[in-house]
PDB file of C-alpha atoms in Angstrom:
ATOM      1  CA  MET A 167      87.714  18.671 126.792  1.00 59.00           C
ATOM      2  CA  LYS A 168      85.614  20.245 124.060  1.00 68.00           C
ATOM      3  CA  HIS A 169      87.364  20.378 120.698  1.00 65.00           C
ATOM      4  CA  GLN A 170      86.672  23.225 118.312  1.00 64.00           C
ATOM      5  CA  THR A 171      88.108  24.334 115.037  1.00 64.00           C
ATOM      6  CA  ILE A 172      90.025  27.599 114.767  1.00 59.00           C
ATOM      7  CA  GLU A 173      87.073  29.023 112.829  1.00 63.00           C
ATOM      8  CA  GLN A 174      84.699  28.183 115.688  1.00 62.00           C
ATOM      9  CA  LEU A 175      87.038  29.735 118.241  1.00 55.00           C
ATOM     10  CA  GLN A 176      87.428  32.929 116.228  1.00 59.00           C
ATOM     11  CA  ILE A 177      83.729  33.620 116.782  1.00 64.00           C
ATOM     12  CA  VAL A 178      84.278  33.929 120.552  1.00 62.00           C
ATOM     13  CA  ALA A 179      87.957  34.888 120.842  1.00 62.00           C
ATOM     14  CA  GLU A 180      90.769  36.630 119.051  1.00 58.00           C
ATOM     15  CA  ILE A 181      93.328  34.062 117.953  1.00 56.00           C
ATOM     16  CA  ASP A 182      96.923  34.995 117.233  1.00 55.00           C
ATOM     17  CA  GLN A 183      98.006  32.459 114.632  1.00 54.00           C
ATOM     18  CA  ALA A 184     101.350  34.210 114.249  1.00 51.00           C
ATOM     19  CA  TYR A 185     102.519  32.645 117.527  1.00 52.00           C
ATOM     20  CA  PRO A 186     105.930  31.171 116.776  1.00 57.00           C
ATOM     21  CA  ARG A 187     106.137  27.406 116.755  1.00 64.00           C
ATOM     22  CA  GLN A 188     108.822  25.819 118.857  1.00 77.00           C
ATOM     23  CA  ALA A 189     111.031  23.718 116.596  1.00 90.00           C
ATOM     24  CA  MET A 190     111.456  20.120 117.757  1.00 96.00           C
ATOM     25  CA  SER A 191     112.906  17.202 115.827  1.00 96.00           C
ATOM     26  CA  ARG A 192     110.843  14.082 115.241  1.00 96.00           C
ATOM     27  CA  SER A 193     112.718  12.180 117.924  1.00 95.00           C
ATOM     28  CA  GLN A 194     112.301  15.066 120.403  1.00 97.00           C
ATOM     29  CA  ARG A 195     108.545  15.125 119.771  1.00 98.00           C
ATOM     30  CA  LEU A 196     108.265  11.358 120.194  1.00 98.00           C
ATOM     31  CA  GLU A 197     110.479  11.404 123.286  1.00 98.00           C
ATOM     32  CA  ARG A 198     108.324  14.135 124.837  1.00 98.00           C
ATOM     33  CA  TRP A 199     105.190  12.086 124.129  1.00 98.00           C
ATOM     34  CA  ALA A 200     106.702   8.978 125.735  1.00 98.00           C
ATOM     35  CA  GLU A 201     107.798  10.994 128.776  1.00 98.00           C
ATOM     36  CA  LEU A 202     104.301  12.435 129.211  1.00 98.00           C
ATOM     37  CA  LEU A 203     102.849   8.939 129.206  1.00 98.00           C
ATOM     38  CA  GLU A 204     105.474   7.642 131.636  1.00 98.00           C
ATOM     39  CA  ARG A 205     104.532  10.301 134.207  1.00 98.00           C
ATOM     40  CA  ASN A 206     101.480   8.197 135.038  1.00 97.00           C
ATOM     41  CA  PRO A 207     102.523   4.707 133.848  1.00 96.00           C
ATOM     42  CA  ASP A 208      99.508   2.810 135.202  1.00 96.00           C
ATOM     43  CA  ARG A 209      96.936   5.158 133.656  1.00 98.00           C
ATOM     44  CA  ARG A 210      94.531   3.316 131.370  1.00 98.00           C
ATOM     45  CA  LEU A 211      94.092   5.092 128.047  1.00 98.00           C
ATOM     46  CA  SER A 212      91.458   4.479 125.419  1.00 98.00           C
ATOM     47  CA  THR A 213      92.380   2.806 122.150  1.00 98.00           C
ATOM     48  CA  LEU A 214      90.940   3.350 118.692  1.00 97.00           C
ATOM     49  CA  PRO A 215      89.005   0.450 117.163  1.00 97.00           C
ATOM     50  CA  GLN A 216      90.112  -1.250 113.962  1.00 94.00           C
ATOM     51  CA  THR A 217      92.317   1.517 112.609  1.00 95.00           C
ATOM     52  CA  GLU A 218      93.622  -0.834 109.932  1.00 94.00           C
ATOM     53  CA  TYR A 219      90.151  -1.382 108.452  1.00 95.00           C
ATOM     54  CA  GLN A 220      89.118   2.264 108.187  1.00 95.00           C
ATOM     55  CA  PRO A 221      89.242   4.191 104.929  1.00 96.00           C
ATOM     56  CA  VAL A 222      92.080   6.733 104.940  1.00 95.00           C
ATOM     57  CA  ARG A 223      89.815   9.739 105.566  1.00 96.00           C
ATOM     58  CA  ALA A 224      87.861   8.054 108.369  1.00 97.00           C
ATOM     59  CA  ARG A 225      91.067   6.745 109.974  1.00 97.00           C
ATOM     60  CA  GLY A 226      92.594  10.207 109.898  1.00 97.00           C
ATOM     61  CA  ALA A 227      89.598  11.681 111.723  1.00 98.00           C
ATOM     62  CA  MET A 228      89.498   9.001 114.452  1.00 98.00           C
ATOM     63  CA  ARG A 229      90.003  10.204 117.998  1.00 97.00           C
ATOM     64  CA  GLY A 230      89.099   9.202 121.518  1.00 96.00           C
ATOM     65  CA  ASP A 231      88.867  10.993 124.832  1.00 97.00           C
ATOM     66  CA  GLY A 232      91.617   9.809 127.137  1.00 97.00           C
ATOM     67  CA  SER A 233      93.727   8.255 124.378  1.00 98.00           C
ATOM     68  CA  PRO A 234      97.525   8.333 124.151  1.00 98.00           C
ATOM     69  CA  ILE A 235      97.110  10.977 121.441  1.00 98.00           C
ATOM     70  CA  SER A 236      94.958  13.160 123.699  1.00 98.00           C
ATOM     71  CA  VAL A 237      97.701  12.993 126.360  1.00 98.00           C
ATOM     72  CA  ALA A 238     100.076  14.483 123.783  1.00 98.00           C
ATOM     73  CA  PHE A 239      97.557  17.156 122.797  1.00 98.00           C
ATOM     74  CA  GLU A 240      97.077  18.228 126.424  1.00 98.00           C
ATOM     75  CA  ASP A 241     100.764  19.195 126.521  1.00 98.00           C
ATOM     76  CA  PRO A 242     101.440  22.893 125.821  1.00 97.00           C
ATOM     77  CA  VAL A 243     104.986  22.117 124.622  1.00 97.00           C
ATOM     78  CA  LEU A 244     103.766  19.768 121.875  1.00 98.00           C
ATOM     79  CA  ARG A 245     100.970  22.160 120.930  1.00 97.00           C
ATOM     80  CA  ALA A 246     103.518  24.996 120.664  1.00 97.00           C
ATOM     81  CA  ALA A 247     105.599  22.711 118.426  1.00 97.00           C
ATOM     82  CA  GLY A 248     102.642  22.345 116.065  1.00 97.00           C
ATOM     83  CA  LEU A 249     100.343  19.553 117.307  1.00 98.00           C
ATOM     84  CA  GLU A 250      96.970  20.874 116.162  1.00 98.00           C
ATOM     85  CA  ASN A 251      94.476  18.339 117.559  1.00 98.00           C
ATOM     86  CA  ASP A 252      94.199  14.841 118.971  1.00 98.00           C
ATOM     87  CA  ASN A 253      93.046  12.806 116.013  1.00 98.00           C
ATOM     88  CA  TYR A 254      94.850   9.921 114.329  1.00 98.00           C
ATOM     89  CA  GLY A 255      95.748  11.854 111.182  1.00 98.00           C
ATOM     90  CA  GLU A 256      97.283  14.726 113.103  1.00 98.00           C
ATOM     91  CA  ALA A 257      99.298  12.349 115.308  1.00 98.00           C
ATOM     92  CA  LYS A 258     100.553  10.581 112.195  1.00 98.00           C
ATOM     93  CA  ARG A 259     101.569  13.892 110.589  1.00 98.00           C
ATOM     94  CA  PHE A 260     103.028  15.600 113.661  1.00 98.00           C
ATOM     95  CA  PHE A 261     104.986  12.626 114.993  1.00 98.00           C
ATOM     96  CA  GLU A 262     105.944  11.484 111.473  1.00 97.00           C
ATOM     97  CA  LEU A 263     104.706   7.946 112.048  1.00 97.00           C
ATOM     98  CA  THR A 264     103.633   5.375 109.519  1.00 95.00           C
ATOM     99  CA  ASP A 265     100.173   3.864 109.792  1.00 95.00           C
ATOM    100  CA  ARG A 266     101.783   0.658 110.985  1.00 94.00           C
ATOM    101  CA  GLN A 267     103.726   2.452 113.756  1.00 95.00           C
ATOM    102  CA  LEU A 268     100.685   4.372 114.963  1.00 96.00           C
ATOM    103  CA  HIS A 269      98.581   1.207 114.747  1.00 95.00           C
ATOM    104  CA  GLU A 270     101.047  -0.468 117.150  1.00 94.00           C
ATOM    105  CA  ILE A 271     100.622   2.389 119.653  1.00 96.00           C
ATOM    106  CA  ILE A 272      96.893   3.021 119.547  1.00 96.00           C
ATOM    107  CA  CYS A 273      94.833   0.180 118.038  1.00 94.00           C
ATOM    108  CA  TYR A 274      92.243  -1.802 119.972  1.00 95.00           C
ATOM    109  CA  CYS A 275      93.305  -5.069 118.345  1.00 92.00           C
ATOM    110  CA  HIS A 276      96.578  -5.074 120.308  1.00 90.00           C
ATOM    111  CA  PHE A 277      95.312  -4.052 123.755  1.00 93.00           C
ATOM    112  CA  GLY A 278      91.532  -4.183 123.953  1.00 94.00           C
ATOM    113  CA  ALA A 279      89.550  -1.104 124.994  1.00 97.00           C
ATOM    114  CA  THR A 280      92.426   0.398 126.976  1.00 97.00           C
ATOM    115  CA  VAL A 281      96.202   0.414 126.995  1.00 97.00           C
ATOM    116  CA  SER A 282      98.446   1.325 129.906  1.00 97.00           C
ATOM    117  CA  ALA A 283     100.357   4.552 129.439  1.00 97.00           C
ATOM    118  CA  VAL A 284     103.674   2.760 129.957  1.00 97.00           C
ATOM    119  CA  THR A 285     102.871   0.246 127.206  1.00 96.00           C
ATOM    120  CA  ALA A 286     101.988   3.025 124.764  1.00 97.00           C
ATOM    121  CA  ALA A 287     105.243   4.773 125.718  1.00 97.00           C
ATOM    122  CA  ARG A 288     107.207   1.576 125.034  1.00 96.00           C
ATOM    123  CA  HIS A 289     105.738   1.392 121.519  1.00 96.00           C
ATOM    124  CA  ILE A 290     106.558   5.062 120.942  1.00 97.00           C
ATOM    125  CA  ARG A 291     110.149   4.434 121.987  1.00 95.00           C
ATOM    126  CA  ALA A 292     110.278   1.512 119.537  1.00 93.00           C
ATOM    127  CA  ALA A 293     109.237   3.951 116.799  1.00 92.00           C
ATOM    128  CA  ILE A 294     112.042   6.328 117.859  1.00 91.00           C
ATOM    129  CA  ALA A 295     114.575   3.513 117.677  1.00 88.00           C
ATOM    130  CA  GLY A 296     113.152   2.256 114.395  1.00 82.00           C
ATOM    131  CA  ARG A 297     112.819  -1.240 115.821  1.00 64.00           C
ATOM    132  CA  GLN A 298     110.863  -3.789 113.903  1.00 53.00           C
ATOM    133  CA  PRO A 299     108.002  -5.802 115.409  1.00 51.00           C
ATOM    134  CA  GLY A 300     108.942  -8.600 117.804  1.00 57.00           C
ATOM    135  CA  MET A 301     109.657 -12.171 116.788  1.00 58.00           C
ATOM    136  CA  PHE A 302     106.054 -13.368 117.159  1.00 63.00           C
ATOM    137  CA  ALA A 303     104.699 -10.466 115.107  1.00 54.00           C
ATOM    138  CA  ARG A 304     107.218 -11.204 112.357  1.00 49.00           C
ATOM    139  CA  MET A 305     106.305 -14.915 112.439  1.00 57.00           C
ATOM    140  CA  ARG A 306     102.588 -14.098 112.255  1.00 52.00           C
ATOM    141  CA  GLU A 307     103.218 -11.820 109.306  1.00 45.00           C
ATOM    142  CA  ALA A 308     105.337 -14.466 107.549  1.00 49.00           C
ATOM    143  CA  PHE A 309     102.730 -17.209 107.980  1.00 58.00           C
ATOM    144  CA  VAL A 310      99.369 -15.448 107.827  1.00 49.00           C
ATOM    145  CA  GLY A 311     100.154 -11.940 106.707  1.00 43.00           C
ATOM    146  CA  TYR A 312      99.390  -8.850 108.685  1.00 40.00           C
ATOM    147  CA  GLY A 313      95.704  -9.123 107.872  1.00 41.00           C
ATOM    148  CA  ALA A 314      94.117  -5.994 106.534  1.00 39.00           C
ATOM    149  CA  VAL A 315      96.988  -3.888 107.821  1.00 41.00           C
ATOM    150  CA  SER A 316      99.273  -5.077 105.050  1.00 40.00           C
ATOM    151  CA  GLN A 317      96.555  -4.231 102.544  1.00 42.00           C
ATOM    152  CA  HIS A 318      96.092  -0.687 103.867  1.00 45.00           C
ATOM    153  CA  PHE A 319      99.532   0.141 105.188  1.00 53.00           C
TER     154      PHE A 319
END
């Protein structure tokens, strides 16, 4: 999928930006995202490398073809609700996630180069429920800190 800005598209097409957005609550948007991922639970999706170490601007611009965020952006319902692209910053804004929550869903350090769609969906559902990290994550944080994540997030 080729990504272009609205300005680039206006050169070749007429764009109606007055199209009404479909109102969805935060939990409805997150639930929709999880459901989209669960439609193909074994699908391997790309992760984003070292999100916790990136400067804010660079982190916000991060994206990857075939990522959990791109699955959300492919959905016309979420786009109609206001999802504007498939980068990290837009996912954070649209889904109202903290850096830590989005890091848990998308970062390479948790899953390697790919994450299964069902695993990403499970982390999204944890964000909906407001659950805290598991026991081992809390123990790691208590003993060694969260690494650079605690410094940035």
